PDB file of C-alpha atoms in Angstrom:
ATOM      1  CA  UNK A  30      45.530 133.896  93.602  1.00  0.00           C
ATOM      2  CA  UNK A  31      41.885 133.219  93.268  1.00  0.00           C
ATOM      3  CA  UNK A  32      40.304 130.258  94.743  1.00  0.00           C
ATOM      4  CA  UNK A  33      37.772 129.294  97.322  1.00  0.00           C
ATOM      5  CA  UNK A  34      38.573 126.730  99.739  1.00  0.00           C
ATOM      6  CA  UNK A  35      37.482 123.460  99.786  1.00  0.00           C
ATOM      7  CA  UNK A  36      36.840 120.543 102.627  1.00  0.00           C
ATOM      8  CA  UNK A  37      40.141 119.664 103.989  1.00  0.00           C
ATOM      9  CA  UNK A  38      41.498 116.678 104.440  1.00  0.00           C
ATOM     10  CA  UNK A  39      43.969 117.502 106.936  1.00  0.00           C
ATOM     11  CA  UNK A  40      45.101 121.322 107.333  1.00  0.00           C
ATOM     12  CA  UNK A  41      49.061 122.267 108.027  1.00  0.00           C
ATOM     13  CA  UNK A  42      50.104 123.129 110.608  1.00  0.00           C
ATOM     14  CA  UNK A  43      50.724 126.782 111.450  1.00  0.00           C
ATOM     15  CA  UNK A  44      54.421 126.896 111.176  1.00  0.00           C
ATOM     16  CA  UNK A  45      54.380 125.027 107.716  1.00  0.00           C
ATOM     17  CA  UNK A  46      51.752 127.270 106.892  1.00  0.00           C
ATOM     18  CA  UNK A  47      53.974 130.204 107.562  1.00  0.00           C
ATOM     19  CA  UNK A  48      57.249 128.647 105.324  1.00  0.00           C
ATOM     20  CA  UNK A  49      54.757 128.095 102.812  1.00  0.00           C
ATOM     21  CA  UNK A  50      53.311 131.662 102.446  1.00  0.00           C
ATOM     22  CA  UNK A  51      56.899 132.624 103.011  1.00  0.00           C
ATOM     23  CA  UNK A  52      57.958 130.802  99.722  1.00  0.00           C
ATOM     24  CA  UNK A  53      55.046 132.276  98.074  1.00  0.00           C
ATOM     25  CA  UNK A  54      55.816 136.141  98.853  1.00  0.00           C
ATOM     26  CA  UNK A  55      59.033 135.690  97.771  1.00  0.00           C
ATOM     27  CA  UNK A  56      60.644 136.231  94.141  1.00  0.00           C
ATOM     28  CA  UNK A  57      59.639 132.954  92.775  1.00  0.00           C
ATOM     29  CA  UNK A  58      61.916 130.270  91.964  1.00  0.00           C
ATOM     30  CA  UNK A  59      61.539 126.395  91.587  1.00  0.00           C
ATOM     31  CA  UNK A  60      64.018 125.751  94.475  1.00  0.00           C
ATOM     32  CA  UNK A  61      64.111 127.625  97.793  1.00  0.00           C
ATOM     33  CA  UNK A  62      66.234 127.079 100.965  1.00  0.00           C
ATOM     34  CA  UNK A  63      64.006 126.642 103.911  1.00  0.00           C
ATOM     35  CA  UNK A  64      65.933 128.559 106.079  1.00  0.00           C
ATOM     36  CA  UNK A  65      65.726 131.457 103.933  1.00  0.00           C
ATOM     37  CA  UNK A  66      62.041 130.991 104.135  1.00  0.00           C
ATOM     38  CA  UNK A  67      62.144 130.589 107.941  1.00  0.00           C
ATOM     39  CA  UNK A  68      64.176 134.022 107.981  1.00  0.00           C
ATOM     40  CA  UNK A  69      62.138 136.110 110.983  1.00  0.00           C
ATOM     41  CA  UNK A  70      60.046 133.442 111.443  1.00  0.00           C
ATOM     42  CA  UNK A  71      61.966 132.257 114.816  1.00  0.00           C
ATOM     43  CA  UNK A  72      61.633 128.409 113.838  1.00  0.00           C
ATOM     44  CA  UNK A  73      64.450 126.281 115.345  1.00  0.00           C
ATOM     45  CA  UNK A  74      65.847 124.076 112.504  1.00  0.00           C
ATOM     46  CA  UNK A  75      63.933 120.939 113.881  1.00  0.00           C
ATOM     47  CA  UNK A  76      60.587 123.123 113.501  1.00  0.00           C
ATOM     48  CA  UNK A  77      61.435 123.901 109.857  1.00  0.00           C
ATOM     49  CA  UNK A  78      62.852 119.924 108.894  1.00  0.00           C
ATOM     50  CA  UNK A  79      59.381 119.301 110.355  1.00  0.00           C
ATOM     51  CA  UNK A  80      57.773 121.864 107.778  1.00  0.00           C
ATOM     52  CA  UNK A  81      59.197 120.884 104.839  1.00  0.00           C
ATOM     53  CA  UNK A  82      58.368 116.941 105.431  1.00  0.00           C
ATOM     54  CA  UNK A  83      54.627 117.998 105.800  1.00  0.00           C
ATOM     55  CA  UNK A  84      54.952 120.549 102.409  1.00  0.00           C
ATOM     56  CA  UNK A  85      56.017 117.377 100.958  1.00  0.00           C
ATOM     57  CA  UNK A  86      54.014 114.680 102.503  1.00  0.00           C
ATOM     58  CA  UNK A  87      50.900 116.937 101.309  1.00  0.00           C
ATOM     59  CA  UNK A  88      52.410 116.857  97.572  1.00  0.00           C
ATOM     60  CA  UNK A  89      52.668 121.032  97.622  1.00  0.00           C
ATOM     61  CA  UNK A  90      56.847 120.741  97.205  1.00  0.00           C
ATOM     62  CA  UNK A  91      59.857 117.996  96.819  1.00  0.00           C
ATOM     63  CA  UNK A  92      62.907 117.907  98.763  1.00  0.00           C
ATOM     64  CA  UNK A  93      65.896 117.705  97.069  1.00  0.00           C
ATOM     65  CA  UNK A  94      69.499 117.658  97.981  1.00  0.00           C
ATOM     66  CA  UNK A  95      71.796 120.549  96.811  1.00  0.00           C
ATOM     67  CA  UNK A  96      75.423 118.699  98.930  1.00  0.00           C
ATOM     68  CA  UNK A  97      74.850 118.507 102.403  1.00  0.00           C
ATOM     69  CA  UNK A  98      71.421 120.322 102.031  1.00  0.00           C
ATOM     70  CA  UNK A  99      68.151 119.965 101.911  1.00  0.00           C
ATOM     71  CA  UNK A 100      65.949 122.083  98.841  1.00  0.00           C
ATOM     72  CA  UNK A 101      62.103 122.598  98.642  1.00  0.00           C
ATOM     73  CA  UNK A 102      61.052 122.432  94.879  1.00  0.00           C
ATOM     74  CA  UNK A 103      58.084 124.124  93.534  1.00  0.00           C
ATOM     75  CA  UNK A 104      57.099 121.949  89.737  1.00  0.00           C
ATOM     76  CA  UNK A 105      54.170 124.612  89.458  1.00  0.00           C
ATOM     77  CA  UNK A 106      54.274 128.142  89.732  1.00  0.00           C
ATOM     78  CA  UNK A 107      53.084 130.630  92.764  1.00  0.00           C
ATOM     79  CA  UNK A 108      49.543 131.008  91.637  1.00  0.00           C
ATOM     80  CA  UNK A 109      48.879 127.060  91.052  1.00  0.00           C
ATOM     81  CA  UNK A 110      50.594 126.146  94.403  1.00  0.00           C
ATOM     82  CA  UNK A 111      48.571 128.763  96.024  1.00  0.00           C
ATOM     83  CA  UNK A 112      45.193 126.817  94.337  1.00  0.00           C
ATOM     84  CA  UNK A 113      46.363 123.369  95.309  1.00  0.00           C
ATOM     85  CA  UNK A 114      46.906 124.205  98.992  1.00  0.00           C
ATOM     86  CA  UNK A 115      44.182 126.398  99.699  1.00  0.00           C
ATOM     87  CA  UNK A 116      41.978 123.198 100.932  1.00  0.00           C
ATOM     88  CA  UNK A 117      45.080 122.676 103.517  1.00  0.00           C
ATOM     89  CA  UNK A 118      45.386 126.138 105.083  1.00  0.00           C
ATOM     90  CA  UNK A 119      43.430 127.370 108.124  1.00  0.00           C
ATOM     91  CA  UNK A 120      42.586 130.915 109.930  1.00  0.00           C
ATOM     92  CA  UNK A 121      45.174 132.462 111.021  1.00  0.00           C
ATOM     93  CA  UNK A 122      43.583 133.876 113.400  1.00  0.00           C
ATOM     94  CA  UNK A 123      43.385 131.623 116.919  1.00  0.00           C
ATOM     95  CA  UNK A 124      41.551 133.993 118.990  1.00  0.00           C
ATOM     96  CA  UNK A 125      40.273 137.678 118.794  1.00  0.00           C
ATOM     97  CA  UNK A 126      39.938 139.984 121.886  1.00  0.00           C
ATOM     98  CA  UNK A 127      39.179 143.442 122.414  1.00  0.00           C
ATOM     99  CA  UNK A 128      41.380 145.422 124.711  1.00  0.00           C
ATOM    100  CA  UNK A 129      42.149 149.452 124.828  1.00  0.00           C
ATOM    101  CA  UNK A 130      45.365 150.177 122.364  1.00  0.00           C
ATOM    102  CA  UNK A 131      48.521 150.430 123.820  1.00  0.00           C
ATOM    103  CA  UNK A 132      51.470 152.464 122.062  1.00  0.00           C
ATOM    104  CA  UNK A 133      53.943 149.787 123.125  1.00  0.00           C
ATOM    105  CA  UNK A 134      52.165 146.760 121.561  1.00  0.00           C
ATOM    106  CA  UNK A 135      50.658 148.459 118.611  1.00  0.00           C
ATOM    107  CA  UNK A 136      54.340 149.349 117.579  1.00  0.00           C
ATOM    108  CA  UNK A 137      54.596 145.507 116.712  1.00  0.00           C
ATOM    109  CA  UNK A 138      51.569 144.780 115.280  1.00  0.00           C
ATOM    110  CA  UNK A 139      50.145 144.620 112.003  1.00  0.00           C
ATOM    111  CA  UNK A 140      46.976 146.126 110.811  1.00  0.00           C
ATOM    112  CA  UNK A 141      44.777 143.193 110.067  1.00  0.00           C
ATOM    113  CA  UNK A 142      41.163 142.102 109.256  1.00  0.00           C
ATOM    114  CA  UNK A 143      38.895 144.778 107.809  1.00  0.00           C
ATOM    115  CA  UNK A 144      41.038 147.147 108.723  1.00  0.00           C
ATOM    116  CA  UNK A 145      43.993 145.784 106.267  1.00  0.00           C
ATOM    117  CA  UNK A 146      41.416 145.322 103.800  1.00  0.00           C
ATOM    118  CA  UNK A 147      40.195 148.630 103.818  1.00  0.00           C
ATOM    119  CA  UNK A 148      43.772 150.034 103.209  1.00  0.00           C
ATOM    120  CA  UNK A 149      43.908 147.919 100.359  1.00  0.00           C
ATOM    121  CA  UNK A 150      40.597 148.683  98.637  1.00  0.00           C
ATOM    122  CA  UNK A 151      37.556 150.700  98.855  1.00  0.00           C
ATOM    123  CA  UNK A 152      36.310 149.334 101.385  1.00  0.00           C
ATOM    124  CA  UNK A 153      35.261 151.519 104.848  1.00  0.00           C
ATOM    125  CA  UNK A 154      37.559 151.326 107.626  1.00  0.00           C
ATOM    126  CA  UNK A 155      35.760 149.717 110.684  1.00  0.00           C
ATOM    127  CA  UNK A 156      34.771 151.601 113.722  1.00  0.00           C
ATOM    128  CA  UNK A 157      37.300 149.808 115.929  1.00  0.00           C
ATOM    129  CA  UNK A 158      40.938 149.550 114.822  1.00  0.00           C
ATOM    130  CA  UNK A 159      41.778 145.505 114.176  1.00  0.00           C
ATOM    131  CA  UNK A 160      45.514 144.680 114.699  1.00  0.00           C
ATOM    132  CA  UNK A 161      47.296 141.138 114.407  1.00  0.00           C
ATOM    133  CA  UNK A 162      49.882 140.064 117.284  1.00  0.00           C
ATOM    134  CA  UNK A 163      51.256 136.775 118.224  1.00  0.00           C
ATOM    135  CA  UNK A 164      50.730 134.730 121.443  1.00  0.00           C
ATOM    136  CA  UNK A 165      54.174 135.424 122.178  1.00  0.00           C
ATOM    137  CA  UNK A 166      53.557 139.246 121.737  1.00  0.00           C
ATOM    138  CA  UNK A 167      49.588 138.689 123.579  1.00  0.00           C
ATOM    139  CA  UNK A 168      51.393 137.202 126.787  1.00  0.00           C
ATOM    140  CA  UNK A 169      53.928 140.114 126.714  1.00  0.00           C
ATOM    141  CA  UNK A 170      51.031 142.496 126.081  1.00  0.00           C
ATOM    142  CA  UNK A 171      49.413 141.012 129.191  1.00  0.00           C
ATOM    143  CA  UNK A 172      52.466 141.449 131.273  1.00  0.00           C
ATOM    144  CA  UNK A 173      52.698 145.286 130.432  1.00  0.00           C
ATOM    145  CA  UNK A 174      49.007 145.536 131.875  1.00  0.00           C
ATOM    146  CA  UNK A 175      47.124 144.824 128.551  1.00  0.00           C
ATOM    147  CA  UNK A 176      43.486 143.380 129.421  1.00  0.00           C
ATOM    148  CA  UNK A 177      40.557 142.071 127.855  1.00  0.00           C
ATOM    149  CA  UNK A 178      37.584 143.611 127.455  1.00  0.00           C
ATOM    150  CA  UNK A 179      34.350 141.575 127.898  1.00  0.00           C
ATOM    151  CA  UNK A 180      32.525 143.775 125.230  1.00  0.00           C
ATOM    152  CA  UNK A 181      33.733 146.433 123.018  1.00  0.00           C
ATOM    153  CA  UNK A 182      33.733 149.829 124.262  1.00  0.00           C
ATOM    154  CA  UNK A 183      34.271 153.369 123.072  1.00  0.00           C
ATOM    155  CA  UNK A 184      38.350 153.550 121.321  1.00  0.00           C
ATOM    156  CA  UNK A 185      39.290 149.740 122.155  1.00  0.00           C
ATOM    157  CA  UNK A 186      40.710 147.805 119.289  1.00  0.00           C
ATOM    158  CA  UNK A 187      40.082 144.748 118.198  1.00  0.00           C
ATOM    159  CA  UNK A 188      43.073 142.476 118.771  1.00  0.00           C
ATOM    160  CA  UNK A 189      43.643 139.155 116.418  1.00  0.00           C
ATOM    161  CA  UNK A 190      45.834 136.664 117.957  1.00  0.00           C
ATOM    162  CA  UNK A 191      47.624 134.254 115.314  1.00  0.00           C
ATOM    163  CA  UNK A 192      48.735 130.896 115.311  1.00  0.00           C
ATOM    164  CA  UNK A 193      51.768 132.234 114.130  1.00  0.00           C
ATOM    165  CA  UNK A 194      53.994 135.264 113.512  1.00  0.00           C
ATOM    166  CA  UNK A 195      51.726 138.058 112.026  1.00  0.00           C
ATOM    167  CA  UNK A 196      54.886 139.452 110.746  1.00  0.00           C
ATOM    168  CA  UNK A 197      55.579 137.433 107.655  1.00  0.00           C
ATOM    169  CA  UNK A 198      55.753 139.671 105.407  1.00  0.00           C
ATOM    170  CA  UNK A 199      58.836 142.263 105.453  1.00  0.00           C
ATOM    171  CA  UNK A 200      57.437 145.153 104.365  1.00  0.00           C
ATOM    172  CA  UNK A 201      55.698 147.370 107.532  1.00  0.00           C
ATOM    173  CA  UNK A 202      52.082 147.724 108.069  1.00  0.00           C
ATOM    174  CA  UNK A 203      49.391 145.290 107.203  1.00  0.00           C
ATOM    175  CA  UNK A 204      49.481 141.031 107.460  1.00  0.00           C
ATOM    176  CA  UNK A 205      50.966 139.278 104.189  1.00  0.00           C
ATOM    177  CA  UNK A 206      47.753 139.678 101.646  1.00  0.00           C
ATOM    178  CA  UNK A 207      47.383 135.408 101.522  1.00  0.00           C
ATOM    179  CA  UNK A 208      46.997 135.490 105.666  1.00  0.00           C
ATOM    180  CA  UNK A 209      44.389 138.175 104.761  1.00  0.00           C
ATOM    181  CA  UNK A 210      42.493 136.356 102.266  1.00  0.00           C
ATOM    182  CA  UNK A 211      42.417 133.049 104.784  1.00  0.00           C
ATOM    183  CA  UNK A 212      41.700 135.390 107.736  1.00  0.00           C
ATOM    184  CA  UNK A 213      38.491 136.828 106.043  1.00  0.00           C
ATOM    185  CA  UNK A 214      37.271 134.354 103.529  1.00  0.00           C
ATOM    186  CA  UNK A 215      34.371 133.184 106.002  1.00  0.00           C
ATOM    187  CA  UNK A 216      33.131 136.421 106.690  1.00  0.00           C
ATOM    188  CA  UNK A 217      29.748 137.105 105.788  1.00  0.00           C
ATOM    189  CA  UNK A 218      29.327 140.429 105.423  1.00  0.00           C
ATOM    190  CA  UNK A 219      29.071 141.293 101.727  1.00  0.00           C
ATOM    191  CA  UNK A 220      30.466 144.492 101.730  1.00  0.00           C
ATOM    192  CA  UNK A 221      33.984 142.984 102.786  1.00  0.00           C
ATOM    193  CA  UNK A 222      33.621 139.823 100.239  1.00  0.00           C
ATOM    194  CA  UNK A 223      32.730 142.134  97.735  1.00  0.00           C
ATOM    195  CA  UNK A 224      35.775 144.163  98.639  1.00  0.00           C
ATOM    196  CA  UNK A 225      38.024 140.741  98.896  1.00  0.00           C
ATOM    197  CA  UNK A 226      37.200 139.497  95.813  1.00  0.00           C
ATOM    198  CA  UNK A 227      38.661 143.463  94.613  1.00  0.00           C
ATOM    199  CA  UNK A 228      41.393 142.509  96.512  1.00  0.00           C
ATOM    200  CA  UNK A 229      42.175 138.933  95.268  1.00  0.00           C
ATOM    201  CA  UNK A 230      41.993 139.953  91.360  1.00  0.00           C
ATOM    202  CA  UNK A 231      44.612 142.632  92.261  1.00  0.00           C
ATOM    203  CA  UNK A 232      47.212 139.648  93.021  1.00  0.00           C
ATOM    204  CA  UNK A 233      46.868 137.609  90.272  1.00  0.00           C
TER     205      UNK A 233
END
């Protein structure tokens, strides 16, 4: 999955962005159901006939028709559909915030940032916990009494909030590696590219 992004011409949209990285976690096969993809995603069916329209509009898939259905296919494999729309996928991350943890919110979050990284590599985990949430789950976090911080301070956390649902990939714990890589791609410390570049040769 190694590749550095180029200039865009037009990025997806988050919710195609999250079907597509859904397709690509998945056992690989040349023809997937969107819905299957959607699974957990919370997309209404218009949301995800939107989706795949823009996956093939942007050349990434075809749409084919299995009876009254409509079928994504892949003609490349994971790695080289990961490579061609790289240039087309954005931060996940919308907006970061730092707040004081809170048991009830960090229940449904997903380590993210440096923190996922360093779980994954060598790398030293970062003197404030980072976690990924949705807006969905910010606005509910608000309504418990969550509240921003203007400045970090002693045991807050650094809160990502996505343009979509953190929670792509099934398995507990950390983002989906690919939202990973995109979230921390521009960083500029060295320390974490070196440790992402670890990270990327471990999923090819």
């Amino acid at each position: 999955f190694r590749q550095r992004r180029e200039t865009p011409d037009k990025e997806l949209s988050p919710a195609t962005q999250a079907l597509l990285i859904s397709a690509l976690l998945h056992p690989w096969k040349a023809e997937m159901h969107p819905a299957e993809l959607g699974a957990g995603l919370g997309y209404t069916s218009m949301t995800l006939s939107r989706a795949v329209k823009e996956l093939e509009n942007a050349g990434l898939a075809s749409v084919v028709g299995v009876g009254r259905e409509r079928w994504l296919r892949f003609e490349d494999n994971s790695q080289a559909v990961w490579r061609k729309a790289l240039p087309l996928l954005r931060d996940p991350v919308k907006q970061s915030v730092w707040a004081m943890p809170d048991p009830s919110v960090q229940q449904q979050a997903r380590l993210a940032g440096e923190s996922a990284l360093a779980h994954a590599t060598l790398l030293a985990e970062p003197v404030h916990p980072v976690y990924a949430i949705s807006s969905e789950q910010w606005k509910r976090a608000q309504q418990l009494g969550m509240r921003a911080l203007p400045s970090p301070e002693p045991g807050a956390c650094l809160w990502q909030i996505w343009r979509y649902d953190p929670n792509i990939c099934p398995v507990a714990g950390s983002v989906d590696p690919l939202s990973l890589i995109l979230s921390l791609r521009n960083e500029r410390d060295e320390r974490v590219q070196q440790a992402l570049s670890e990270f990327e040769k471990g999923l090819s």
